[in-house]
């Protein structure tokens, strides 16, 4: 196979990367690959710890796609064994271990979603259960003998927890060794991960050297902040954009990206050139529209991106309704009136259109609430059985179904 020139490959590979240990080694491997026609083996491990992925998860996946496009072999290693161990999370606690059934269910939905980024037909898929699930306890002891506790405590979150008097389970020390041994089994040339994975990647490099293999190049990508602009993108923090979400929802969420994160989102989530990016960033609003369009088009196509933009304009500039309306029905916990209806402030808070009843009353009094297109300014307004379209401002709306 004919690979692109090495410097051209490196320019693509470097984009957005944080750590590259080390670039000279990578350059030599790329040169050798061009000479021999043998692609590099690029490893990325995924512990299927949850069923859904968001744009933060796609950052390393997009870099894998770059390697694919350059002609190299991408190995997606499913952590069917390590997911059942429970990994250190970097958040001063251990991620819960999963059952084999949970891991397999998550793997199937995860695999479907990564197909939106990678050409899964060209991916070499492996499971580390192939070599770990059949090993004995003494095999585990042998692996543990390869690293010292002092070396393990070099990992930043371990150090912080140790100094802070927080517990560290012995099995957590095993996790980096397990991940590192995966690289030995796969004979990886490059391993890719987030910046929080650098220590684990370097363990793999060490173990390969101990086994007489060429030590892998370790490459990290940044962790992507969520829509709140501060915390790492996370479903639990509700600051995420889901890969499986509709074009409309993705577009609306991406328009909330803080201005100071626009360059990072363009770099890590799109193929927009640096020159075009620089011109767009001079006009933040135009940049947000371009970012949202580029991301949505990547997952849903150009027509869906155009429709999402049209819907956004209709809702936010013309006061119209979005195409998709969440539905809400009062549950047993929702306070009813004597007549069995729901007062407007109560419903607004319960349906999450407002943060609280007090905020709802303030917006009602400010004539910022519409029901079926009509402004309702009475904080005592009550709604009985029926269906209602309720709007708060220009961007929040829901369909109420009251029995």
Short mmCIF file of C-alpha atoms in Angstrom, two decimals:
data_model
loop_
_atom_site.label_atom_id
_atom_site.label_comp_id
_atom_site.label_asym_id
_atom_site.label_seq_id
_atom_site.Cartn_x
_atom_site.Cartn_y
_atom_site.Cartn_z
CA UNK A 1 0.00 0.00 0.00
CA UNK A 2 1.15 3.55 -0.76
CA UNK A 3 0.94 5.79 2.29
CA UNK A 4 0.99 9.62 2.18
CA UNK A 5 4.32 11.38 2.86
CA UNK A 6 5.39 11.15 6.50
CA UNK A 7 5.22 14.89 7.24
CA UNK A 8 1.74 15.01 5.73
CA UNK A 9 0.69 12.13 7.99
CA UNK A 10 2.22 13.77 11.05
CA UNK A 11 0.34 17.02 10.39
CA UNK A 12 -2.94 15.09 10.44
CA UNK A 13 -1.98 13.04 13.48
CA UNK A 14 -0.79 16.05 15.52
CA UNK A 15 -4.03 18.01 15.15
CA UNK A 16 -5.58 18.38 18.60
CA UNK A 17 -3.17 15.93 20.26
CA UNK A 18 -1.71 16.67 23.70
CA UNK A 19 0.94 14.01 24.41
CA UNK A 20 3.01 12.18 21.81
CA UNK A 21 5.60 9.87 23.40
CA UNK A 22 7.53 10.17 21.30
CA UNK A 23 7.25 11.91 17.95
CA UNK A 24 10.68 10.85 16.67
CA UNK A 25 9.74 7.22 17.27
CA UNK A 26 6.44 7.73 15.45
CA UNK A 27 8.20 9.35 12.51
CA UNK A 28 10.57 6.37 12.21
CA UNK A 29 7.64 3.94 12.28
CA UNK A 30 5.79 5.92 9.62
CA UNK A 31 8.88 5.97 7.41
CA UNK A 32 9.32 2.22 7.84
CA UNK A 33 5.64 1.70 7.10
CA UNK A 34 6.00 3.63 3.81
CA UNK A 35 9.05 1.58 2.89
CA UNK A 36 7.51 -1.81 3.63
CA UNK A 37 3.86 -1.10 2.84
CA UNK A 38 2.90 -2.51 6.25
CA UNK A 39 0.39 -0.34 8.17
CA UNK A 40 0.89 0.62 11.80
CA UNK A 41 -1.25 -1.12 14.42
CA UNK A 42 -3.12 1.61 16.34
CA UNK A 43 -4.84 0.45 19.53
CA UNK A 44 -7.74 2.06 21.36
CA UNK A 45 -9.31 0.35 24.35
CA UNK A 46 -12.97 0.79 25.24
CA UNK A 47 -14.47 -0.47 28.47
CA UNK A 48 -18.20 -0.69 27.63
CA UNK A 49 -19.19 0.84 30.96
CA UNK A 50 -22.28 2.67 29.62
CA UNK A 51 -24.58 2.13 26.64
CA UNK A 52 -24.51 5.61 25.10
CA UNK A 53 -21.70 7.84 23.90
CA UNK A 54 -21.49 11.62 23.55
CA UNK A 55 -19.27 13.98 21.58
CA UNK A 56 -16.60 13.82 24.28
CA UNK A 57 -16.19 10.12 23.58
CA UNK A 58 -15.74 10.80 19.86
CA UNK A 59 -12.54 12.85 20.28
CA UNK A 60 -10.20 9.80 20.28
CA UNK A 61 -12.50 8.01 17.83
CA UNK A 62 -12.03 10.81 15.30
CA UNK A 63 -8.27 10.52 15.71
CA UNK A 64 -8.58 6.79 15.03
CA UNK A 65 -10.50 7.71 11.89
CA UNK A 66 -7.54 9.89 10.87
CA UNK A 67 -5.26 6.85 11.18
CA UNK A 68 -7.77 4.82 9.15
CA UNK A 69 -7.82 7.41 6.39
CA UNK A 70 -4.03 7.40 6.32
CA UNK A 71 -4.15 3.65 5.67
CA UNK A 72 -3.23 2.23 9.08
CA UNK A 73 -4.88 -0.61 11.00
CA UNK A 74 -7.16 0.52 13.83
CA UNK A 75 -7.70 -1.97 16.65
CA UNK A 76 -10.72 -1.40 18.87
CA UNK A 77 -10.11 -3.44 21.98
CA UNK A 78 -13.27 -4.13 23.93
CA UNK A 79 -12.46 -4.35 27.62
CA UNK A 80 -14.75 -7.26 28.30
CA UNK A 81 -12.45 -8.28 31.17
CA UNK A 82 -11.29 -4.89 32.45
CA UNK A 83 -14.84 -3.50 32.56
CA UNK A 84 -15.62 -6.18 35.13
CA UNK A 85 -12.66 -5.09 37.26
CA UNK A 86 -13.72 -1.51 37.93
CA UNK A 87 -11.23 1.10 36.77
CA UNK A 88 -9.80 4.10 38.62
CA UNK A 89 -11.88 7.03 37.35
CA UNK A 90 -9.61 9.97 38.09
CA UNK A 91 -12.37 11.38 40.29
CA UNK A 92 -11.07 10.09 43.63
CA UNK A 93 -13.13 6.93 43.45
CA UNK A 94 -13.35 3.64 41.62
CA UNK A 95 -15.74 3.09 38.72
CA UNK A 96 -18.18 0.31 39.64
CA UNK A 97 -17.45 -3.13 38.22
CA UNK A 98 -20.03 -4.57 35.82
CA UNK A 99 -21.43 -8.02 35.17
CA UNK A 100 -20.62 -9.90 31.96
CA UNK A 101 -24.23 -9.38 30.80
CA UNK A 102 -24.04 -5.62 31.36
CA UNK A 103 -20.74 -5.40 29.51
CA UNK A 104 -22.08 -7.31 26.50
CA UNK A 105 -25.28 -5.23 26.30
CA UNK A 106 -23.31 -1.98 26.50
CA UNK A 107 -20.84 -3.20 23.90
CA UNK A 108 -23.56 -3.79 21.33
CA UNK A 109 -25.09 -0.31 21.60
CA UNK A 110 -21.66 1.32 21.86
CA UNK A 111 -20.48 -0.49 18.72
CA UNK A 112 -23.47 0.74 16.76
CA UNK A 113 -22.77 4.33 17.74
CA UNK A 114 -19.02 4.33 17.01
CA UNK A 115 -19.99 3.35 13.49
CA UNK A 116 -21.05 6.98 13.07
CA UNK A 117 -17.36 7.93 13.30
CA UNK A 118 -15.29 4.90 12.28
CA UNK A 119 -15.51 2.55 9.33
CA UNK A 120 -16.23 -0.45 11.55
CA UNK A 121 -15.87 -2.86 8.63
CA UNK A 122 -12.18 -1.92 8.49
CA UNK A 123 -11.61 -2.10 12.25
CA UNK A 124 -9.84 -5.04 13.87
CA UNK A 125 -12.04 -5.80 16.88
CA UNK A 126 -10.67 -7.76 19.82
CA UNK A 127 -11.71 -8.48 23.41
CA UNK A 128 -9.23 -8.65 26.27
CA UNK A 129 -11.35 -11.42 27.69
CA UNK A 130 -9.57 -13.57 25.08
CA UNK A 131 -6.42 -13.69 27.23
CA UNK A 132 -7.55 -12.61 30.72
CA UNK A 133 -10.71 -14.59 31.42
CA UNK A 134 -8.91 -17.92 31.14
CA UNK A 135 -5.92 -17.02 33.29
CA UNK A 136 -5.24 -18.27 36.80
CA UNK A 137 -4.66 -16.32 39.99
CA UNK A 138 -0.94 -17.08 39.73
CA UNK A 139 -0.90 -15.46 36.28
CA UNK A 140 -2.27 -12.33 37.98
CA UNK A 141 0.46 -12.48 40.63
CA UNK A 142 3.10 -12.83 37.92
CA UNK A 143 1.80 -9.74 36.13
CA UNK A 144 1.67 -7.78 39.39
CA UNK A 145 5.35 -8.56 40.02
CA UNK A 146 6.33 -6.45 37.01
CA UNK A 147 5.59 -3.09 38.70
CA UNK A 148 6.32 -1.58 42.10
CA UNK A 149 3.90 0.27 44.37
CA UNK A 150 6.15 3.34 44.10
CA UNK A 151 5.71 3.32 40.32
CA UNK A 152 1.95 2.93 40.65
CA UNK A 153 1.79 5.92 42.99
CA UNK A 154 3.24 8.04 40.21
CA UNK A 155 -0.25 8.03 38.74
CA UNK A 156 -1.68 11.44 39.64
CA UNK A 157 -5.06 10.41 41.02
CA UNK A 158 -3.49 7.62 43.10
CA UNK A 159 -1.07 10.14 44.60
CA UNK A 160 -3.86 12.55 45.48
CA UNK A 161 -5.97 9.85 47.07
CA UNK A 162 -3.03 8.44 49.03
CA UNK A 163 -2.06 11.86 50.37
CA UNK A 164 -5.69 12.67 51.11
CA UNK A 165 -6.20 9.50 53.10
CA UNK A 166 -8.76 8.17 50.61
CA UNK A 167 -8.90 4.40 50.05
CA UNK A 168 -7.20 2.75 47.08
CA UNK A 169 -8.12 -0.88 46.49
CA UNK A 170 -5.38 -3.31 45.49
CA UNK A 171 -7.29 -4.30 42.36
CA UNK A 172 -7.03 -0.68 41.12
CA UNK A 173 -3.25 -1.11 40.91
CA UNK A 174 -3.89 -4.08 38.64
CA UNK A 175 -5.95 -2.12 36.13
CA UNK A 176 -3.01 -0.23 34.48
CA UNK A 177 -1.14 -3.55 34.26
CA UNK A 178 -4.09 -5.21 32.56
CA UNK A 179 -4.43 -2.36 30.08
CA UNK A 180 -0.69 -2.39 29.48
CA UNK A 181 -0.64 -6.14 28.89
CA UNK A 182 -3.28 -5.66 26.21
CA UNK A 183 -0.63 -3.80 24.19
CA UNK A 184 1.73 -6.76 24.54
CA UNK A 185 -0.93 -9.18 23.28
CA UNK A 186 -1.81 -6.94 20.35
CA UNK A 187 1.77 -5.87 19.53
CA UNK A 188 0.53 -2.29 19.20
CA UNK A 189 2.65 0.35 17.46
CA UNK A 190 0.55 3.21 18.81
CA UNK A 191 -1.92 3.43 21.67
CA UNK A 192 -4.43 6.25 21.83
CA UNK A 193 -6.35 7.55 24.84
CA UNK A 194 -7.48 10.61 26.76
CA UNK A 195 -5.01 12.67 28.79
CA UNK A 196 -6.24 10.88 31.90
CA UNK A 197 -4.92 7.63 30.38
CA UNK A 198 -1.29 8.64 29.85
CA UNK A 199 0.02 6.67 32.83
CA UNK A 200 -1.75 3.49 31.67
CA UNK A 201 -0.44 3.95 28.13
CA UNK A 202 3.11 4.31 29.44
CA UNK A 203 2.69 1.11 31.45
CA UNK A 204 1.94 -0.65 28.17
CA UNK A 205 5.09 0.85 26.70
CA UNK A 206 7.11 -0.49 29.65
CA UNK A 207 5.61 -3.97 29.50
CA UNK A 208 6.26 -4.25 25.76
CA UNK A 209 9.90 -3.35 26.40
CA UNK A 210 10.11 -6.02 29.12
CA UNK A 211 8.81 -8.55 26.59
CA UNK A 212 11.35 -7.57 23.96
CA UNK A 213 8.80 -5.81 21.76
CA UNK A 214 9.22 -2.36 20.23
CA UNK A 215 7.67 -0.03 22.82
CA UNK A 216 4.48 1.59 21.57
CA UNK A 217 4.05 5.30 20.86
CA UNK A 218 1.68 6.80 23.44
CA UNK A 219 -0.70 9.46 22.19
CA UNK A 220 -3.33 11.34 24.17
CA UNK A 221 -6.23 13.56 23.18
CA UNK A 222 -7.74 16.24 25.42
CA UNK A 223 -10.85 15.70 27.50
CA UNK A 224 -13.71 17.79 26.13
CA UNK A 225 -15.50 20.19 28.43
CA UNK A 226 -19.27 20.10 28.25
CA UNK A 227 -21.79 22.81 27.46
CA UNK A 228 -21.36 24.32 30.93
CA UNK A 229 -17.84 25.32 29.90
CA UNK A 230 -16.10 23.89 32.96
CA UNK A 231 -16.83 20.22 33.78
CA UNK A 232 -15.84 17.33 31.50
CA UNK A 233 -18.69 16.42 29.16
CA UNK A 234 -20.86 13.93 31.00
CA UNK A 235 -24.38 12.60 30.76
CA UNK A 236 -24.71 12.67 34.55
CA UNK A 237 -23.94 16.42 34.54
CA UNK A 238 -26.39 17.04 31.66
CA UNK A 239 -23.77 19.08 29.80
CA UNK A 240 -23.43 16.67 26.89
CA UNK A 241 -24.36 16.29 23.23
CA UNK A 242 -25.27 12.69 22.47
CA UNK A 243 -24.14 10.95 19.29
CA UNK A 244 -27.53 9.23 18.99
CA UNK A 245 -29.55 12.42 19.59
CA UNK A 246 -31.63 13.93 16.80
CA UNK A 247 -30.20 16.54 14.43
CA UNK A 248 -32.48 19.16 15.97
CA UNK A 249 -31.37 18.45 19.52
CA UNK A 250 -27.68 18.33 18.58
CA UNK A 251 -27.95 21.66 16.74
CA UNK A 252 -29.74 23.41 19.59
CA UNK A 253 -27.25 22.14 22.17
CA UNK A 254 -24.19 23.11 20.11
CA UNK A 255 -25.48 26.66 19.86
CA UNK A 256 -24.91 26.82 23.63
CA UNK A 257 -21.16 26.14 23.40
CA UNK A 258 -19.29 28.92 25.28
CA UNK A 259 -17.33 31.24 23.00
CA UNK A 260 -14.01 30.37 24.62
CA UNK A 261 -14.50 26.69 23.73
CA UNK A 262 -15.39 27.19 20.06
CA UNK A 263 -11.82 26.67 18.79
CA UNK A 264 -11.45 23.47 20.81
CA UNK A 265 -14.78 22.10 19.54
CA UNK A 266 -13.85 22.93 15.92
CA UNK A 267 -10.43 21.30 16.30
CA UNK A 268 -11.61 18.12 17.99
CA UNK A 269 -15.05 17.57 16.47
CA UNK A 270 -14.82 18.80 12.86
CA UNK A 271 -12.57 18.73 9.81
CA UNK A 272 -12.77 22.51 9.34
CA UNK A 273 -9.33 23.79 8.34
CA UNK A 274 -7.31 26.01 10.68
CA UNK A 275 -7.52 28.88 8.18
CA UNK A 276 -11.32 28.68 7.90
CA UNK A 277 -11.58 28.24 11.67
CA UNK A 278 -9.56 31.40 12.34
CA UNK A 279 -11.84 33.45 10.07
CA UNK A 280 -14.99 32.06 11.72
CA UNK A 281 -13.77 32.67 15.27
CA UNK A 282 -13.66 36.41 14.58
CA UNK A 283 -17.49 36.24 14.50
CA UNK A 284 -18.59 33.98 17.39
CA UNK A 285 -22.25 33.70 16.38
CA UNK A 286 -21.36 32.72 12.82
CA UNK A 287 -18.82 30.30 14.29
CA UNK A 288 -21.50 28.62 16.41
CA UNK A 289 -23.78 28.17 13.42
CA UNK A 290 -20.88 26.73 11.39
CA UNK A 291 -19.86 24.41 14.23
CA UNK A 292 -23.39 23.13 14.77
CA UNK A 293 -23.89 22.59 11.03
CA UNK A 294 -20.57 20.74 10.63
CA UNK A 295 -21.17 18.39 13.56
CA UNK A 296 -24.80 17.66 12.72
CA UNK A 297 -23.97 17.06 9.06
CA UNK A 298 -21.32 14.55 10.12
CA UNK A 299 -23.89 12.42 11.98
CA UNK A 300 -27.14 13.07 10.10
CA UNK A 301 -26.24 14.45 6.66
CA UNK A 302 -26.46 17.84 4.95
CA UNK A 303 -30.26 17.87 4.57
CA UNK A 304 -30.82 17.18 8.26
CA UNK A 305 -28.32 19.89 9.22
CA UNK A 306 -30.11 22.42 7.01
CA UNK A 307 -33.48 21.44 8.50
CA UNK A 308 -32.09 21.75 12.02
CA UNK A 309 -30.81 25.25 11.22
CA UNK A 310 -34.20 26.25 9.81
CA UNK A 311 -35.94 24.94 12.91
CA UNK A 312 -33.52 26.80 15.17
CA UNK A 313 -34.22 30.06 13.32
CA UNK A 314 -37.95 29.48 13.52
CA UNK A 315 -37.87 28.84 17.26
CA UNK A 316 -35.30 31.40 18.36
CA UNK A 317 -35.83 34.23 15.90
CA UNK A 318 -39.48 33.90 15.04
CA UNK A 319 -40.89 32.52 18.30
CA UNK A 320 -42.11 29.29 16.69
CA UNK A 321 -42.20 25.79 18.11
CA UNK A 322 -39.53 23.12 17.69
CA UNK A 323 -40.39 20.06 15.60
CA UNK A 324 -39.86 17.76 18.59
CA UNK A 325 -41.71 18.52 21.81
CA UNK A 326 -41.06 16.61 25.02
CA UNK A 327 -44.23 15.34 26.68
CA UNK A 328 -45.15 15.68 30.34
CA UNK A 329 -47.96 14.23 32.39
CA UNK A 330 -48.44 14.95 36.11
CA UNK A 331 -47.40 12.04 38.29
CA UNK A 332 -48.50 11.13 41.79
CA UNK A 333 -45.93 13.56 43.21
CA UNK A 334 -47.47 16.54 41.38
CA UNK A 335 -49.72 18.64 43.60
CA UNK A 336 -53.27 18.96 42.23
CA UNK A 337 -55.94 21.54 42.94
CA UNK A 338 -59.22 20.63 44.62
CA UNK A 339 -60.80 20.39 41.18
CA UNK A 340 -58.12 17.92 40.06
CA UNK A 341 -56.27 20.35 37.82
CA UNK A 342 -52.69 21.62 37.87
CA UNK A 343 -51.78 25.22 38.57
CA UNK A 344 -49.50 26.72 35.92
CA UNK A 345 -46.46 27.42 38.22
CA UNK A 346 -46.65 23.89 39.62
CA UNK A 347 -46.74 22.35 36.15
CA UNK A 348 -43.90 24.52 34.85
CA UNK A 349 -41.64 23.40 37.68
CA UNK A 350 -42.69 19.72 37.52
CA UNK A 351 -42.21 19.57 33.72
CA UNK A 352 -38.74 21.15 34.06
CA UNK A 353 -39.68 24.12 31.91
CA UNK A 354 -38.71 26.23 34.94
CA UNK A 355 -36.22 25.54 37.69
CA UNK A 356 -38.75 26.23 40.42
CA UNK A 357 -42.30 27.44 41.10
CA UNK A 358 -40.95 30.84 42.11
CA UNK A 359 -39.14 31.23 38.78
CA UNK A 360 -42.35 30.12 37.04
CA UNK A 361 -44.40 32.80 38.81
CA UNK A 362 -41.87 35.46 37.89
CA UNK A 363 -41.93 34.47 34.22
CA UNK A 364 -45.73 34.29 34.18
CA UNK A 365 -46.00 37.77 35.65
CA UNK A 366 -43.47 38.97 33.08
CA UNK A 367 -45.72 37.62 30.29
CA UNK A 368 -43.07 35.08 29.26
CA UNK A 369 -45.35 32.01 29.25
CA UNK A 370 -47.70 30.92 26.47
CA UNK A 371 -50.25 28.11 26.51
CA UNK A 372 -51.51 27.04 23.09
CA UNK A 373 -50.02 30.22 21.66
CA UNK A 374 -51.72 32.61 24.08
CA UNK A 375 -49.92 34.56 26.80
CA UNK A 376 -51.01 33.54 30.29
CA UNK A 377 -50.19 36.18 32.95
CA UNK A 378 -52.26 34.77 35.82
CA UNK A 379 -50.12 32.89 38.35
CA UNK A 380 -53.28 31.12 39.58
CA UNK A 381 -54.23 29.81 36.15
CA UNK A 382 -55.33 26.19 36.39
CA UNK A 383 -55.42 23.51 33.71
CA UNK A 384 -57.65 20.47 33.86
CA UNK A 385 -57.83 17.32 31.72
CA UNK A 386 -56.63 17.83 28.16
CA UNK A 387 -53.55 18.48 26.03
CA UNK A 388 -51.69 21.80 26.01
CA UNK A 389 -48.60 23.17 24.29
CA UNK A 390 -46.73 25.23 26.86
CA UNK A 391 -43.92 27.63 25.93
CA UNK A 392 -41.50 29.46 28.19
CA UNK A 393 -39.63 32.21 26.37
CA UNK A 394 -38.39 31.33 22.87
CA UNK A 395 -36.45 28.17 23.52
CA UNK A 396 -38.39 26.00 26.00
CA UNK A 397 -41.59 24.16 25.20
CA UNK A 398 -43.42 20.93 26.06
CA UNK A 399 -46.68 19.17 25.38
CA UNK A 400 -48.70 18.62 28.55
CA UNK A 401 -51.10 15.70 28.78
CA UNK A 402 -53.26 15.99 31.87
CA UNK A 403 -55.70 13.21 32.75
#
